[in-house]
Every structure is written in structure tokens, then in C-alpha cells.
Amino acid sequence: MIARDRLQDECQSRLKKMQVGEVLRIRTWKNDRGLAITCVGADVFRLAEDGFASGVQEGLSRAQVLKAIKPIARREFPRSNKLRLTLSKEDANNG
């Protein structure tokens, strides 16, 4: 669990360390809304939003992901103070 105001800093450090096939999931404390960042290549990411809005953005650089997270976080986590961050391998069936 991290504080919402630390989201940008935490994502910036974790994205640098991500390897191909890893997924960083950011969810609300209740686990009902969030987003997932998947590393699909060297500094290439997929950003999937799941909550008030749903959508997928493909082929983003690290800088583009960090820029896209700001409005998504405002929309998906308007009253959340704590967020769940999990890093795992991509599920081949859900890929």
C-alpha cells in the first residue's frame, strides 16, 4: 500500500526496473478500480484502465505512461488515499 500522492514517484522508479512480461497493477484499497501497466518490450508499455472508464493504450514509452497516469489517477482514485501496488508476471491467458 502506498499513499496516492506518492503514485508518480513510485511508478517512475518501478517502471525503470520492469522487465518484459511484468505487470504493475495499481488498484484502490477496495480493489474495485485501477490500472495495469505491462512491459511489452524495452521501454515499451501497455496501459490498461479498468474502473469508471475502460481502455487500453499500446506502445507507450515510459514518459508517456507517466504522463497518462495523472488524469487516470484523478478519474479512478478521486477519494482514495491508499493504493495497492502489485508487480507480477503477465498471465499468458489474460495477456
CSV table of N, CA and C in Angstrom, one decimal:
chain,number,residue,atom,x,y,z
A,1,MET,N,0.8,-1.2,0.0
A,1,MET,CA,0.0,0.0,0.0
A,1,MET,C,0.9,1.2,0.0
A,2,ILE,N,0.5,2.2,-0.8
A,2,ILE,CA,1.2,3.5,-0.9
A,2,ILE,C,0.2,4.6,-0.8
A,3,ALA,N,0.7,5.8,-0.4
A,3,ALA,CA,-0.2,6.9,-0.4
A,3,ALA,C,-0.4,7.4,-1.8
A,4,ARG,N,-1.6,7.9,-2.2
A,4,ARG,CA,-1.9,8.3,-3.5
A,4,ARG,C,-0.9,9.4,-4.0
A,5,ASP,N,-0.5,10.3,-3.2
A,5,ASP,CA,0.4,11.4,-3.6
A,5,ASP,C,1.8,10.9,-3.9
A,6,ARG,N,2.1,9.6,-3.6
A,6,ARG,CA,3.4,9.1,-4.0
A,6,ARG,C,3.3,8.2,-5.3
A,7,LEU,N,2.2,8.2,-5.9
A,7,LEU,CA,2.0,7.3,-7.1
A,7,LEU,C,3.0,7.6,-8.2
A,8,GLN,N,3.2,8.9,-8.6
A,8,GLN,CA,4.1,9.2,-9.7
A,8,GLN,C,5.5,8.8,-9.4
A,9,ASP,N,6.0,9.1,-8.2
A,9,ASP,CA,7.4,8.7,-7.8
A,9,ASP,C,7.5,7.2,-7.8
A,10,GLU,N,6.6,6.5,-7.3
A,10,GLU,CA,6.6,5.0,-7.2
A,10,GLU,C,6.6,4.4,-8.5
A,11,CYS,N,5.7,4.9,-9.4
A,11,CYS,CA,5.7,4.3,-10.8
A,11,CYS,C,6.9,4.6,-11.5
A,12,GLN,N,7.5,5.8,-11.4
A,12,GLN,CA,8.7,6.2,-12.1
A,12,GLN,C,9.8,5.2,-11.7
A,13,SER,N,10.0,4.9,-10.5
A,13,SER,CA,11.1,4.0,-10.1
A,13,SER,C,10.8,2.6,-10.5
A,14,ARG,N,9.6,2.1,-10.4
A,14,ARG,CA,9.2,0.7,-10.7
A,14,ARG,C,9.3,0.5,-12.2
A,15,LEU,N,8.9,1.5,-13.0
A,15,LEU,CA,8.9,1.3,-14.5
A,15,LEU,C,10.3,1.1,-15.0
A,16,LYS,N,11.3,1.8,-14.4
A,16,LYS,CA,12.7,1.6,-14.8
A,16,LYS,C,13.2,0.2,-14.6
A,17,LYS,N,12.7,-0.5,-13.6
A,17,LYS,CA,13.1,-1.8,-13.2
A,17,LYS,C,12.4,-2.9,-13.9
A,18,MET,N,11.2,-2.6,-14.5
A,18,MET,CA,10.4,-3.7,-15.1
A,18,MET,C,11.0,-4.4,-16.3
A,19,GLN,N,10.8,-5.7,-16.3
A,19,GLN,CA,11.3,-6.5,-17.4
A,19,GLN,C,10.1,-6.9,-18.3
A,20,VAL,N,10.4,-7.3,-19.5
A,20,VAL,CA,9.4,-7.7,-20.4
A,20,VAL,C,8.5,-8.8,-19.8
A,21,GLY,N,7.2,-8.7,-19.9
A,21,GLY,CA,6.2,-9.6,-19.4
A,21,GLY,C,5.8,-9.3,-17.9
A,22,GLU,N,6.3,-8.3,-17.3
A,22,GLU,CA,5.9,-8.0,-16.0
A,22,GLU,C,4.7,-7.0,-16.0
A,23,VAL,N,3.8,-7.1,-15.0
A,23,VAL,CA,2.7,-6.2,-15.0
A,23,VAL,C,2.6,-5.5,-13.6
A,24,LEU,N,2.5,-4.2,-13.6
A,24,LEU,CA,2.4,-3.4,-12.4
A,24,LEU,C,0.9,-3.0,-12.3
A,25,ARG,N,0.2,-3.6,-11.3
A,25,ARG,CA,-1.2,-3.3,-11.1
A,25,ARG,C,-1.3,-2.3,-10.0
A,26,ILE,N,-2.1,-1.2,-10.2
A,26,ILE,CA,-2.4,-0.2,-9.3
A,26,ILE,C,-3.9,-0.2,-9.1
A,27,ARG,N,-4.4,-0.6,-7.9
A,27,ARG,CA,-5.8,-0.7,-7.6
A,27,ARG,C,-6.2,0.1,-6.3
A,28,THR,N,-7.4,0.4,-6.2
A,28,THR,CA,-7.9,1.0,-5.0
A,28,THR,C,-7.8,0.1,-3.8
A,29,TRP,N,-8.0,0.6,-2.6
A,29,TRP,CA,-8.0,-0.2,-1.4
A,29,TRP,C,-9.1,-1.3,-1.5
A,30,LYS,N,-10.2,-0.9,-2.0
A,30,LYS,CA,-11.3,-1.9,-2.2
A,30,LYS,C,-11.2,-2.8,-3.3
A,31,ASN,N,-10.2,-2.6,-4.2
A,31,ASN,CA,-9.8,-3.4,-5.3
A,31,ASN,C,-10.9,-3.4,-6.4
A,32,ASP,N,-11.7,-2.3,-6.5
A,32,ASP,CA,-12.7,-2.3,-7.5
A,32,ASP,C,-12.4,-1.5,-8.7
A,33,ARG,N,-11.4,-0.7,-8.7
A,33,ARG,CA,-11.0,0.2,-9.8
A,33,ARG,C,-9.4,0.2,-9.9
A,34,GLY,N,-8.9,0.5,-11.1
A,34,GLY,CA,-7.5,0.6,-11.2
A,34,GLY,C,-7.0,0.6,-12.6
A,35,LEU,N,-5.7,0.4,-12.7
A,35,LEU,CA,-5.0,0.3,-14.0
A,35,LEU,C,-3.9,-0.7,-13.9
A,36,ALA,N,-3.5,-1.1,-15.1
A,36,ALA,CA,-2.4,-2.1,-15.2
A,36,ALA,C,-1.4,-1.6,-16.2
A,37,ILE,N,-0.1,-1.7,-15.9
A,37,ILE,CA,0.9,-1.3,-16.8
A,37,ILE,C,1.8,-2.5,-17.1
A,38,THR,N,1.8,-2.9,-18.4
A,38,THR,CA,2.5,-4.1,-18.8
A,38,THR,C,3.7,-3.8,-19.6
A,39,CYS,N,4.9,-4.3,-19.3
A,39,CYS,CA,6.1,-4.1,-20.1
A,39,CYS,C,6.1,-5.1,-21.3
A,40,VAL,N,6.0,-4.6,-22.5
A,40,VAL,CA,5.9,-5.4,-23.7
A,40,VAL,C,7.2,-5.4,-24.5
A,41,GLY,N,8.1,-4.6,-24.1
A,41,GLY,CA,9.4,-4.5,-24.8
A,41,GLY,C,10.3,-3.6,-24.1
A,42,ALA,N,11.5,-3.4,-24.6
A,42,ALA,CA,12.5,-2.5,-24.0
A,42,ALA,C,11.9,-1.0,-24.0
A,43,ASP,N,11.5,-0.5,-22.9
A,43,ASP,CA,10.9,0.8,-22.7
A,43,ASP,C,9.6,1.0,-23.6
A,44,VAL,N,8.9,-0.1,-23.7
A,44,VAL,CA,7.6,-0.1,-24.4
A,44,VAL,C,6.5,-0.7,-23.5
A,45,PHE,N,5.4,0.0,-23.3
A,45,PHE,CA,4.4,-0.4,-22.3
A,45,PHE,C,3.0,-0.4,-22.8
A,46,ARG,N,2.2,-1.2,-22.2
A,46,ARG,CA,0.7,-1.1,-22.5
A,46,ARG,C,0.1,-0.7,-21.2
A,47,LEU,N,-0.9,0.3,-21.3
A,47,LEU,CA,-1.6,0.8,-20.1
A,47,LEU,C,-3.0,0.5,-20.3
A,48,ALA,N,-3.6,-0.2,-19.3
A,48,ALA,CA,-5.0,-0.6,-19.4
A,48,ALA,C,-5.7,-0.1,-18.1
A,49,GLU,N,-6.8,0.6,-18.4
A,49,GLU,CA,-7.6,1.2,-17.3
A,49,GLU,C,-8.9,0.4,-17.1
A,50,ASP,N,-9.2,0.2,-15.9
A,50,ASP,CA,-10.4,-0.6,-15.5
A,50,ASP,C,-11.1,0.0,-14.3
A,51,GLY,N,-12.2,0.7,-14.6
A,51,GLY,CA,-13.0,1.3,-13.5
A,51,GLY,C,-14.1,2.1,-14.0
A,52,PHE,N,-14.1,3.4,-13.7
A,52,PHE,CA,-15.1,4.4,-14.2
A,52,PHE,C,-15.0,4.4,-15.7
A,53,ALA,N,-13.8,4.3,-16.3
A,53,ALA,CA,-13.6,4.2,-17.7
A,53,ALA,C,-12.8,3.0,-18.0
A,54,SER,N,-12.9,2.5,-19.2
A,54,SER,CA,-12.1,1.3,-19.6
A,54,SER,C,-11.4,1.6,-20.9
A,55,GLY,N,-10.2,1.2,-21.0
A,55,GLY,CA,-9.5,1.4,-22.3
A,55,GLY,C,-8.1,0.9,-22.2
A,56,VAL,N,-7.5,0.7,-23.4
A,56,VAL,CA,-6.1,0.2,-23.4
A,56,VAL,C,-5.3,1.2,-24.4
A,57,GLN,N,-4.1,1.6,-23.9
A,57,GLN,CA,-3.2,2.3,-24.8
A,57,GLN,C,-2.0,1.5,-25.0
A,58,GLU,N,-1.6,1.3,-26.2
A,58,GLU,CA,-0.5,0.4,-26.6
A,58,GLU,C,0.7,1.2,-27.0
A,59,GLY,N,1.9,0.6,-26.9
A,59,GLY,CA,3.1,1.2,-27.5
A,59,GLY,C,3.6,2.5,-26.8
A,60,LEU,N,3.4,2.6,-25.5
A,60,LEU,CA,3.8,3.9,-24.9
A,60,LEU,C,5.2,3.8,-24.3
A,61,SER,N,5.9,4.9,-24.4
A,61,SER,CA,7.2,5.0,-23.7
A,61,SER,C,7.0,5.2,-22.2
A,62,ARG,N,8.1,5.1,-21.5
A,62,ARG,CA,8.0,5.3,-20.0
A,62,ARG,C,7.4,6.7,-19.7
A,63,ALA,N,7.9,7.7,-20.4
A,63,ALA,CA,7.5,9.1,-20.2
A,63,ALA,C,6.0,9.3,-20.5
A,64,GLN,N,5.5,8.6,-21.6
A,64,GLN,CA,4.1,8.7,-22.0
A,64,GLN,C,3.2,8.0,-20.9
A,65,VAL,N,3.7,6.9,-20.4
A,65,VAL,CA,2.9,6.2,-19.3
A,65,VAL,C,2.8,7.1,-18.1
A,66,LEU,N,3.9,7.7,-17.7
A,66,LEU,CA,3.9,8.6,-16.5
A,66,LEU,C,3.0,9.8,-16.7
A,67,LYS,N,2.9,10.3,-18.0
A,67,LYS,CA,2.1,11.5,-18.3
A,67,LYS,C,0.6,11.0,-18.3
A,68,ALA,N,0.3,9.8,-18.8
A,68,ALA,CA,-1.1,9.3,-18.9
A,68,ALA,C,-1.6,8.9,-17.5
A,69,ILE,N,-0.8,8.6,-16.6
A,69,ILE,CA,-1.2,8.1,-15.3
A,69,ILE,C,-1.9,9.3,-14.5
A,70,LYS,N,-1.5,10.5,-14.7
A,70,LYS,CA,-2.0,11.6,-13.9
A,70,LYS,C,-3.5,11.8,-14.1
A,71,PRO,N,-4.1,11.9,-15.3
A,71,PRO,CA,-5.5,12.1,-15.4
A,71,PRO,C,-6.3,10.8,-15.1
A,72,ILE,N,-5.7,9.6,-15.3
A,72,ILE,CA,-6.3,8.4,-15.0
A,72,ILE,C,-6.5,8.3,-13.5
A,73,ALA,N,-5.4,8.6,-12.7
A,73,ALA,CA,-5.5,8.6,-11.3
A,73,ALA,C,-6.5,9.5,-10.7
A,74,ARG,N,-6.7,10.7,-11.3
A,74,ARG,CA,-7.7,11.6,-10.9
A,74,ARG,C,-9.1,11.1,-11.1
A,75,ARG,N,-9.3,10.4,-12.2
A,75,ARG,CA,-10.6,9.8,-12.6
A,75,ARG,C,-10.9,8.5,-11.7
A,76,GLU,N,-9.9,7.6,-11.6
A,76,GLU,CA,-10.1,6.3,-11.0
A,76,GLU,C,-10.0,6.4,-9.5
A,77,PHE,N,-9.2,7.3,-8.9
A,77,PHE,CA,-9.0,7.3,-7.5
A,77,PHE,C,-9.4,8.7,-6.9
A,78,PRO,N,-10.6,9.2,-7.1
A,78,PRO,CA,-10.9,10.5,-6.6
A,78,PRO,C,-10.9,10.7,-5.1
A,79,ARG,N,-11.3,9.7,-4.4
A,79,ARG,CA,-11.3,9.8,-2.9
A,79,ARG,C,-10.4,8.8,-2.2
A,80,SER,N,-9.6,8.1,-3.0
A,80,SER,CA,-8.7,7.1,-2.4
A,80,SER,C,-7.4,7.8,-1.8
A,81,ASN,N,-7.1,7.4,-0.6
A,81,ASN,CA,-5.8,7.9,0.0
A,81,ASN,C,-4.7,6.8,-0.1
A,82,LYS,N,-5.1,5.6,-0.1
A,82,LYS,CA,-4.1,4.5,-0.2
A,82,LYS,C,-4.4,3.6,-1.4
A,83,LEU,N,-3.4,3.2,-2.1
A,83,LEU,CA,-3.5,2.4,-3.3
A,83,LEU,C,-2.7,1.1,-3.1
A,84,ARG,N,-3.1,0.1,-3.8
A,84,ARG,CA,-2.4,-1.2,-3.8
A,84,ARG,C,-1.6,-1.3,-5.0
A,85,LEU,N,-0.3,-1.6,-4.9
A,85,LEU,CA,0.6,-1.8,-6.0
A,85,LEU,C,1.1,-3.3,-5.9
A,86,THR,N,0.9,-4.0,-7.0
A,86,THR,CA,1.5,-5.3,-7.1
A,86,THR,C,2.2,-5.5,-8.4
A,87,LEU,N,3.3,-6.2,-8.4
A,87,LEU,CA,4.1,-6.5,-9.6
A,87,LEU,C,4.1,-8.0,-9.8
A,88,SER,N,3.7,-8.4,-11.0
A,88,SER,CA,3.7,-9.9,-11.2
A,88,SER,C,4.0,-10.1,-12.7
A,89,LYS,N,4.2,-11.4,-13.0
A,89,LYS,CA,4.4,-11.8,-14.4
A,89,LYS,C,3.0,-11.8,-15.1
A,90,GLU,N,3.0,-11.5,-16.4
A,90,GLU,CA,1.8,-11.4,-17.2
A,90,GLU,C,1.3,-12.8,-17.3
A,91,ASP,N,-0.1,-12.9,-17.1
A,91,ASP,CA,-0.7,-14.2,-17.3
A,91,ASP,C,-0.9,-14.5,-18.8
A,92,ALA,N,-0.4,-15.6,-19.3
A,92,ALA,CA,-0.5,-15.9,-20.7
A,92,ALA,C,-1.9,-16.0,-21.2
A,93,ASN,N,-2.9,-16.4,-20.4
A,93,ASN,CA,-4.3,-16.5,-20.8
A,93,ASN,C,-5.0,-15.1,-20.8
A,94,ASN,N,-4.5,-14.2,-20.0
A,94,ASN,CA,-5.1,-12.9,-19.9
A,94,ASN,C,-4.4,-11.8,-20.8
A,95,GLY,N,-3.2,-12.1,-21.2
A,95,GLY,CA,-2.2,-11.3,-21.9
A,95,GLY,C,-2.8,-10.2,-22.6
